[in-house]
PDB file of N, CA and C in Angstrom:
ATOM      1  N   UNK N  83       0.910  -1.164   0.232  1.00 34.00           N
ATOM      2  CA  UNK N  83       0.124  -0.010  -0.044  1.00 34.00           C
ATOM      3  C   UNK N  83       0.739   1.182   0.094  1.00 34.00           C
ATOM      4  N   UNK N  84       0.991   2.263  -0.516  1.00 45.00           N
ATOM      5  CA  UNK N  84       1.259   3.428  -1.363  1.00 45.00           C
ATOM      6  C   UNK N  84       0.987   4.448  -0.137  1.00 45.00           C
ATOM      7  N   UNK N  85       1.873   5.215   0.394  1.00 55.00           N
ATOM      8  CA  UNK N  85       1.644   6.265   1.662  1.00 55.00           C
ATOM      9  C   UNK N  85       1.034   7.447   1.037  1.00 55.00           C
ATOM     10  N   UNK N  86      -0.017   8.139   2.225  1.00 70.00           N
ATOM     11  CA  UNK N  86      -0.789   9.115   1.581  1.00 70.00           C
ATOM     12  C   UNK N  86       0.065  10.457   1.435  1.00 70.00           C
ATOM     13  N   UNK N  87      -0.096  11.280   0.262  1.00 86.00           N
ATOM     14  CA  UNK N  87       0.822  12.242   0.484  1.00 86.00           C
ATOM     15  C   UNK N  87      -0.035  13.528   1.677  1.00 86.00           C
ATOM     16  N   UNK N  88       1.029  14.155   1.868  1.00 91.00           N
ATOM     17  CA  UNK N  88       0.187  15.405   2.943  1.00 91.00           C
ATOM     18  C   UNK N  88      -0.939  15.736   2.289  1.00 91.00           C
ATOM     19  N   UNK N  89      -0.754  16.375   0.785  1.00 91.00           N
ATOM     20  CA  UNK N  89      -1.834  17.006   0.250  1.00 91.00           C
ATOM     21  C   UNK N  89      -3.155  15.449   0.308  1.00 91.00           C
ATOM     22  N   UNK N  90      -3.230  15.281  -0.226  1.00 91.00           N
ATOM     23  CA  UNK N  90      -4.205  13.846  -0.232  1.00 91.00           C
ATOM     24  C   UNK N  90      -4.543  13.500   1.397  1.00 91.00           C
ATOM     25  N   UNK N  91      -3.954  13.768   1.588  1.00 92.00           N
ATOM     26  CA  UNK N  91      -4.389  13.982   3.467  1.00 92.00           C
ATOM     27  C   UNK N  91      -5.140  14.884   4.005  1.00 92.00           C
ATOM     28  N   UNK N  92      -5.289  15.968   3.031  1.00 92.00           N
ATOM     29  CA  UNK N  92      -5.751  17.403   3.356  1.00 92.00           C
ATOM     30  C   UNK N  92      -7.099  17.410   3.059  1.00 92.00           C
ATOM     31  N   UNK N  93      -6.764  16.692   1.877  1.00 92.00           N
ATOM     32  CA  UNK N  93      -8.400  16.381   1.097  1.00 92.00           C
ATOM     33  C   UNK N  93      -8.974  15.718   1.426  1.00 92.00           C
ATOM     34  N   UNK N  94      -8.430  14.491   2.490  1.00 90.00           N
ATOM     35  CA  UNK N  94      -9.255  13.338   2.837  1.00 90.00           C
ATOM     36  C   UNK N  94     -10.395  14.253   3.790  1.00 90.00           C
ATOM     37  N   UNK N  95     -10.019  14.743   5.121  1.00 91.00           N
ATOM     38  CA  UNK N  95      -9.815  15.773   5.942  1.00 91.00           C
ATOM     39  C   UNK N  95     -10.587  16.368   5.436  1.00 91.00           C
ATOM     40  N   UNK N  96     -10.564  17.357   4.290  1.00 91.00           N
ATOM     41  CA  UNK N  96     -11.246  18.472   4.440  1.00 91.00           C
ATOM     42  C   UNK N  96     -12.810  18.236   4.131  1.00 91.00           C
ATOM     43  N   UNK N  97     -13.021  16.972   3.083  1.00 90.00           N
ATOM     44  CA  UNK N  97     -14.083  16.703   2.144  1.00 90.00           C
ATOM     45  C   UNK N  97     -14.558  15.912   3.724  1.00 90.00           C
ATOM     46  N   UNK N  98     -14.191  15.008   4.230  1.00 88.00           N
ATOM     47  CA  UNK N  98     -14.312  14.283   5.717  1.00 88.00           C
ATOM     48  C   UNK N  98     -15.139  15.200   6.712  1.00 88.00           C
ATOM     49  N   UNK N  99     -14.873  16.688   6.324  1.00 88.00           N
ATOM     50  CA  UNK N  99     -15.873  18.147   7.546  1.00 88.00           C
ATOM     51  C   UNK N  99     -17.139  18.210   6.794  1.00 88.00           C
ATOM     52  N   UNK N 100     -16.685  18.204   5.533  1.00 86.00           N
ATOM     53  CA  UNK N 100     -17.706  18.812   4.948  1.00 86.00           C
ATOM     54  C   UNK N 100     -19.101  18.056   5.230  1.00 86.00           C
ATOM     55  N   UNK N 101     -20.521  19.187   5.548  1.00 85.00           N
ATOM     56  CA  UNK N 101     -21.795  18.121   5.295  1.00 85.00           C
ATOM     57  C   UNK N 101     -22.501  17.660   4.551  1.00 85.00           C
ATOM     58  N   UNK N 102     -21.871  18.281   3.254  1.00 79.00           N
ATOM     59  CA  UNK N 102     -21.889  17.602   1.999  1.00 79.00           C
ATOM     60  C   UNK N 102     -21.256  16.114   1.601  1.00 79.00           C
ATOM     61  N   UNK N 103     -20.815  15.763   2.390  1.00 75.00           N
ATOM     62  CA  UNK N 103     -20.496  14.211   1.896  1.00 75.00           C
ATOM     63  C   UNK N 103     -20.347  12.973   3.211  1.00 75.00           C
ATOM     64  N   UNK N 104     -21.088  13.196   4.330  1.00 67.00           N
ATOM     65  CA  UNK N 104     -21.024  11.821   4.848  1.00 67.00           C
ATOM     66  C   UNK N 104     -21.382  10.684   4.320  1.00 67.00           C
ATOM     67  N   UNK N 105     -20.223  10.418   5.012  1.00 62.00           N
ATOM     68  CA  UNK N 105     -20.786   8.192   4.610  1.00 62.00           C
ATOM     69  C   UNK N 105     -20.026   7.581   3.270  1.00 62.00           C
ATOM     70  N   UNK N 106     -19.349   9.174   2.280  1.00 69.00           N
ATOM     71  CA  UNK N 106     -18.727   8.897   1.075  1.00 69.00           C
ATOM     72  C   UNK N 106     -17.679   8.147   1.072  1.00 69.00           C
ATOM     73  N   UNK N 107     -17.382   7.449   0.449  1.00 79.00           N
ATOM     74  CA  UNK N 107     -16.222   7.373   0.203  1.00 79.00           C
ATOM     75  C   UNK N 107     -15.148   7.497  -1.165  1.00 79.00           C
ATOM     76  N   UNK N 108     -14.631   8.792  -1.147  1.00 88.00           N
ATOM     77  CA  UNK N 108     -14.169   9.605  -2.590  1.00 88.00           C
ATOM     78  C   UNK N 108     -12.601   9.368  -2.113  1.00 88.00           C
ATOM     79  N   UNK N 109     -12.110   8.909  -3.621  1.00 92.00           N
ATOM     80  CA  UNK N 109     -10.935   8.479  -3.980  1.00 92.00           C
ATOM     81  C   UNK N 109     -10.298   9.533  -4.111  1.00 92.00           C
ATOM     82  N   UNK N 110      -8.855   9.661  -3.878  1.00 93.00           N
ATOM     83  CA  UNK N 110      -8.230  10.872  -3.502  1.00 93.00           C
ATOM     84  C   UNK N 110      -6.997  10.756  -4.418  1.00 93.00           C
ATOM     85  N   UNK N 111      -5.807  11.088  -5.411  1.00 93.00           N
ATOM     86  CA  UNK N 111      -5.071  10.825  -5.935  1.00 93.00           C
ATOM     87  C   UNK N 111      -4.332  11.980  -6.150  1.00 93.00           C
ATOM     88  N   UNK N 112      -3.263  12.392  -6.178  1.00 93.00           N
ATOM     89  CA  UNK N 112      -2.271  13.327  -5.961  1.00 93.00           C
ATOM     90  C   UNK N 112      -0.568  13.307  -6.090  1.00 93.00           C
ATOM     91  N   UNK N 113      -0.562  13.992  -6.887  1.00 92.00           N
ATOM     92  CA  UNK N 113       0.962  13.841  -8.205  1.00 92.00           C
ATOM     93  C   UNK N 113       1.552  15.649  -8.340  1.00 92.00           C
ATOM     94  N   UNK N 114       2.105  16.036  -7.091  1.00 90.00           N
ATOM     95  CA  UNK N 114       2.961  17.006  -7.009  1.00 90.00           C
ATOM     96  C   UNK N 114       1.674  18.555  -7.083  1.00 90.00           C
ATOM     97  N   UNK N 115       0.602  18.613  -6.870  1.00 92.00           N
ATOM     98  CA  UNK N 115      -0.351  19.434  -6.590  1.00 92.00           C
ATOM     99  C   UNK N 115      -1.139  19.038  -7.380  1.00 92.00           C
ATOM    100  N   UNK N 116      -1.273  18.282  -8.171  1.00 95.00           N
ATOM    101  CA  UNK N 116      -2.463  17.765  -8.984  1.00 95.00           C
ATOM    102  C   UNK N 116      -3.759  16.556  -8.132  1.00 95.00           C
ATOM    103  N   UNK N 117      -4.814  16.821  -8.013  1.00 96.00           N
ATOM    104  CA  UNK N 117      -5.236  16.360  -7.156  1.00 96.00           C
ATOM    105  C   UNK N 117      -6.495  15.766  -8.046  1.00 96.00           C
ATOM    106  N   UNK N 118      -6.935  14.058  -8.004  1.00 97.00           N
ATOM    107  CA  UNK N 118      -7.445  13.376  -9.267  1.00 97.00           C
ATOM    108  C   UNK N 118      -8.789  13.316  -7.984  1.00 97.00           C
ATOM    109  N   UNK N 119     -10.220  13.478  -8.635  1.00 96.00           N
ATOM    110  CA  UNK N 119     -11.942  13.230  -7.262  1.00 96.00           C
ATOM    111  C   UNK N 119     -12.183  12.055  -7.833  1.00 96.00           C
ATOM    112  N   UNK N 120     -12.465  10.753  -7.482  1.00 95.00           N
ATOM    113  CA  UNK N 120     -12.570   9.749  -7.796  1.00 95.00           C
ATOM    114  C   UNK N 120     -13.807   9.104  -6.429  1.00 95.00           C
ATOM    115  N   UNK N 121     -14.935   8.844  -7.232  1.00 93.00           N
ATOM    116  CA  UNK N 121     -15.912   8.091  -7.306  1.00 93.00           C
ATOM    117  C   UNK N 121     -17.344   8.814  -7.352  1.00 93.00           C
ATOM    118  N   UNK N 122     -18.685   8.387  -6.256  1.00 92.00           N
ATOM    119  CA  UNK N 122     -19.903   8.669  -6.553  1.00 92.00           C
ATOM    120  C   UNK N 122     -20.368   9.534  -5.668  1.00 92.00           C
ATOM    121  N   UNK N 123     -21.129  10.305  -5.727  1.00 91.00           N
ATOM    122  CA  UNK N 123     -21.732  11.128  -5.374  1.00 91.00           C
ATOM    123  C   UNK N 123     -23.516  11.689  -5.685  1.00 91.00           C
ATOM    124  N   UNK N 124     -23.910  12.401  -4.907  1.00 89.00           N
ATOM    125  CA  UNK N 124     -25.467  12.048  -5.305  1.00 89.00           C
ATOM    126  C   UNK N 124     -26.251  13.295  -5.608  1.00 89.00           C
ATOM    127  N   UNK N 125     -25.206  14.019  -6.388  1.00 91.00           N
ATOM    128  CA  UNK N 125     -25.859  15.033  -7.238  1.00 91.00           C
ATOM    129  C   UNK N 125     -24.545  15.528  -8.142  1.00 91.00           C
ATOM    130  N   UNK N 126     -25.003  16.563  -8.703  1.00 94.00           N
ATOM    131  CA  UNK N 126     -23.979  17.714  -9.705  1.00 94.00           C
ATOM    132  C   UNK N 126     -23.768  18.760  -9.211  1.00 94.00           C
ATOM    133  N   UNK N 127     -24.255  19.365  -7.678  1.00 94.00           N
ATOM    134  CA  UNK N 127     -24.322  20.636  -6.371  1.00 94.00           C
ATOM    135  C   UNK N 127     -22.658  20.001  -5.808  1.00 94.00           C
ATOM    136  N   UNK N 128     -22.821  18.205  -5.584  1.00 92.00           N
ATOM    137  CA  UNK N 128     -22.268  17.534  -4.501  1.00 92.00           C
ATOM    138  C   UNK N 128     -20.736  17.544  -5.483  1.00 92.00           C
ATOM    139  N   UNK N 129     -20.710  17.051  -6.592  1.00 94.00           N
ATOM    140  CA  UNK N 129     -19.418  17.134  -7.135  1.00 94.00           C
ATOM    141  C   UNK N 129     -18.843  18.267  -7.689  1.00 94.00           C
ATOM    142  N   UNK N 130     -19.660  19.766  -7.399  1.00 95.00           N
ATOM    143  CA  UNK N 130     -18.879  20.605  -7.386  1.00 95.00           C
ATOM    144  C   UNK N 130     -18.614  21.235  -6.135  1.00 95.00           C
ATOM    145  N   UNK N 131     -19.294  20.714  -6.017  1.00 94.00           N
ATOM    146  CA  UNK N 131     -19.416  20.973  -3.942  1.00 94.00           C
ATOM    147  C   UNK N 131     -17.589  20.465  -3.414  1.00 94.00           C
ATOM    148  N   UNK N 132     -17.113  19.473  -3.840  1.00 94.00           N
ATOM    149  CA  UNK N 132     -16.242  18.108  -3.867  1.00 94.00           C
ATOM    150  C   UNK N 132     -14.974  19.466  -4.563  1.00 94.00           C
ATOM    151  N   UNK N 133     -14.986  20.162  -5.747  1.00 95.00           N
ATOM    152  CA  UNK N 133     -14.031  20.513  -6.658  1.00 95.00           C
ATOM    153  C   UNK N 133     -13.913  21.693  -5.618  1.00 95.00           C
ATOM    154  N   UNK N 134     -14.520  22.970  -5.101  1.00 95.00           N
ATOM    155  CA  UNK N 134     -14.920  23.823  -4.809  1.00 95.00           C
ATOM    156  C   UNK N 134     -13.740  22.952  -3.345  1.00 95.00           C
ATOM    157  N   UNK N 135     -14.133  22.374  -2.568  1.00 93.00           N
ATOM    158  CA  UNK N 135     -13.512  22.500  -1.391  1.00 93.00           C
ATOM    159  C   UNK N 135     -12.306  22.041  -1.356  1.00 93.00           C
ATOM    160  N   UNK N 136     -11.732  21.219  -2.946  1.00 95.00           N
ATOM    161  CA  UNK N 136     -10.476  20.663  -3.221  1.00 95.00           C
ATOM    162  C   UNK N 136      -9.240  21.657  -3.232  1.00 95.00           C
ATOM    163  N   UNK N 137      -9.977  22.462  -3.878  1.00 95.00           N
ATOM    164  CA  UNK N 137      -9.653  23.486  -4.901  1.00 95.00           C
ATOM    165  C   UNK N 137      -8.821  24.809  -4.186  1.00 95.00           C
ATOM    166  N   UNK N 138      -9.356  24.977  -2.765  1.00 93.00           N
ATOM    167  CA  UNK N 138      -8.811  25.791  -1.808  1.00 93.00           C
ATOM    168  C   UNK N 138      -7.967  25.491  -0.783  1.00 93.00           C
ATOM    169  N   UNK N 139      -7.304  24.542  -1.288  1.00 95.00           N
ATOM    170  CA  UNK N 139      -6.591  24.017  -0.178  1.00 95.00           C
ATOM    171  C   UNK N 139      -5.090  24.164  -0.200  1.00 95.00           C
ATOM    172  N   UNK N 140      -4.284  24.291   0.025  1.00 93.00           N
ATOM    173  CA  UNK N 140      -2.571  25.092   0.203  1.00 93.00           C
ATOM    174  C   UNK N 140      -2.443  23.627  -0.528  1.00 93.00           C
ATOM    175  N   UNK N 141      -1.357  24.345  -1.151  1.00 93.00           N
ATOM    176  CA  UNK N 141      -0.690  23.068  -2.295  1.00 93.00           C
ATOM    177  C   UNK N 141      -1.054  21.965  -3.488  1.00 93.00           C
ATOM    178  N   UNK N 142      -2.861  22.781  -3.362  1.00 95.00           N
ATOM    179  CA  UNK N 142      -3.457  22.436  -4.826  1.00 95.00           C
ATOM    180  C   UNK N 142      -2.910  22.755  -5.691  1.00 95.00           C
ATOM    181  N   UNK N 143      -2.953  22.455  -6.969  1.00 95.00           N
ATOM    182  CA  UNK N 143      -2.751  23.880  -7.982  1.00 95.00           C
ATOM    183  C   UNK N 143      -3.970  23.246  -8.687  1.00 95.00           C
ATOM    184  N   UNK N 144      -4.074  22.000  -9.147  1.00 96.00           N
ATOM    185  CA  UNK N 144      -5.069  21.388 -10.074  1.00 96.00           C
ATOM    186  C   UNK N 144      -5.758  20.413  -9.713  1.00 96.00           C
ATOM    187  N   UNK N 145      -7.337  20.759  -9.924  1.00 97.00           N
ATOM    188  CA  UNK N 145      -8.337  19.319  -9.787  1.00 97.00           C
ATOM    189  C   UNK N 145      -9.018  18.463 -10.330  1.00 97.00           C
ATOM    190  N   UNK N 146      -8.494  17.801 -10.943  1.00 97.00           N
ATOM    191  CA  UNK N 146      -9.545  17.100 -12.196  1.00 97.00           C
ATOM    192  C   UNK N 146     -10.402  16.307 -11.022  1.00 97.00           C
ATOM    193  N   UNK N 147     -11.371  16.550 -11.846  1.00 97.00           N
ATOM    194  CA  UNK N 147     -12.994  15.596 -11.111  1.00 97.00           C
ATOM    195  C   UNK N 147     -13.656  14.325 -11.748  1.00 97.00           C
ATOM    196  N   UNK N 148     -12.945  13.644 -11.713  1.00 97.00           N
ATOM    197  CA  UNK N 148     -13.401  12.517 -12.155  1.00 97.00           C
ATOM    198  C   UNK N 148     -15.221  11.969 -11.363  1.00 97.00           C
ATOM    199  N   UNK N 149     -15.473  12.530 -10.659  1.00 95.00           N
ATOM    200  CA  UNK N 149     -16.648  11.749  -9.686  1.00 95.00           C
ATOM    201  C   UNK N 149     -17.722  11.830 -10.487  1.00 95.00           C
ATOM    202  N   UNK N 150     -18.372  10.952 -10.238  1.00 95.00           N
ATOM    203  CA  UNK N 150     -19.849  10.357 -11.280  1.00 95.00           C
ATOM    204  C   UNK N 150     -20.887  10.817 -10.042  1.00 95.00           C
ATOM    205  N   UNK N 151     -22.541  11.403 -11.061  1.00 94.00           N
ATOM    206  CA  UNK N 151     -23.114  11.961 -10.337  1.00 94.00           C
ATOM    207  C   UNK N 151     -24.220  10.286 -10.156  1.00 94.00           C
ATOM    208  N   UNK N 152     -24.692  10.147  -8.687  1.00 88.00           N
ATOM    209  CA  UNK N 152     -25.332   8.743  -8.627  1.00 88.00           C
ATOM    210  C   UNK N 152     -26.601   8.896  -8.031  1.00 88.00           C
ATOM    211  N   UNK N 153     -27.445   8.915  -8.863  1.00 81.00           N
ATOM    212  CA  UNK N 153     -29.227   9.560  -8.451  1.00 81.00           C
ATOM    213  C   UNK N 153     -29.752   8.570  -7.828  1.00 81.00           C
ATOM    214  N   UNK N 154     -28.984   7.789  -7.875  1.00 78.00           N
ATOM    215  CA  UNK N 154     -30.293   6.467  -6.311  1.00 78.00           C
ATOM    216  C   UNK N 154     -30.083   6.569  -5.108  1.00 78.00           C
TER     217      UNK N 154
END
């Protein structure tokens, strides 16, 4: 198992603290400040909120939002 980077750890903490993602497991990949978000969220609003939450973190230079909206 690969160690989580400090940025990926900060991303996980920020998403966990957000009221928009309770109980959601979102995958985070980080490579030198480029963060990729993967997983499923309940709406396009949640998809956008995840991106905005991550975009504001120190050390994040780019966000690739690959989150899928699952209406179920």
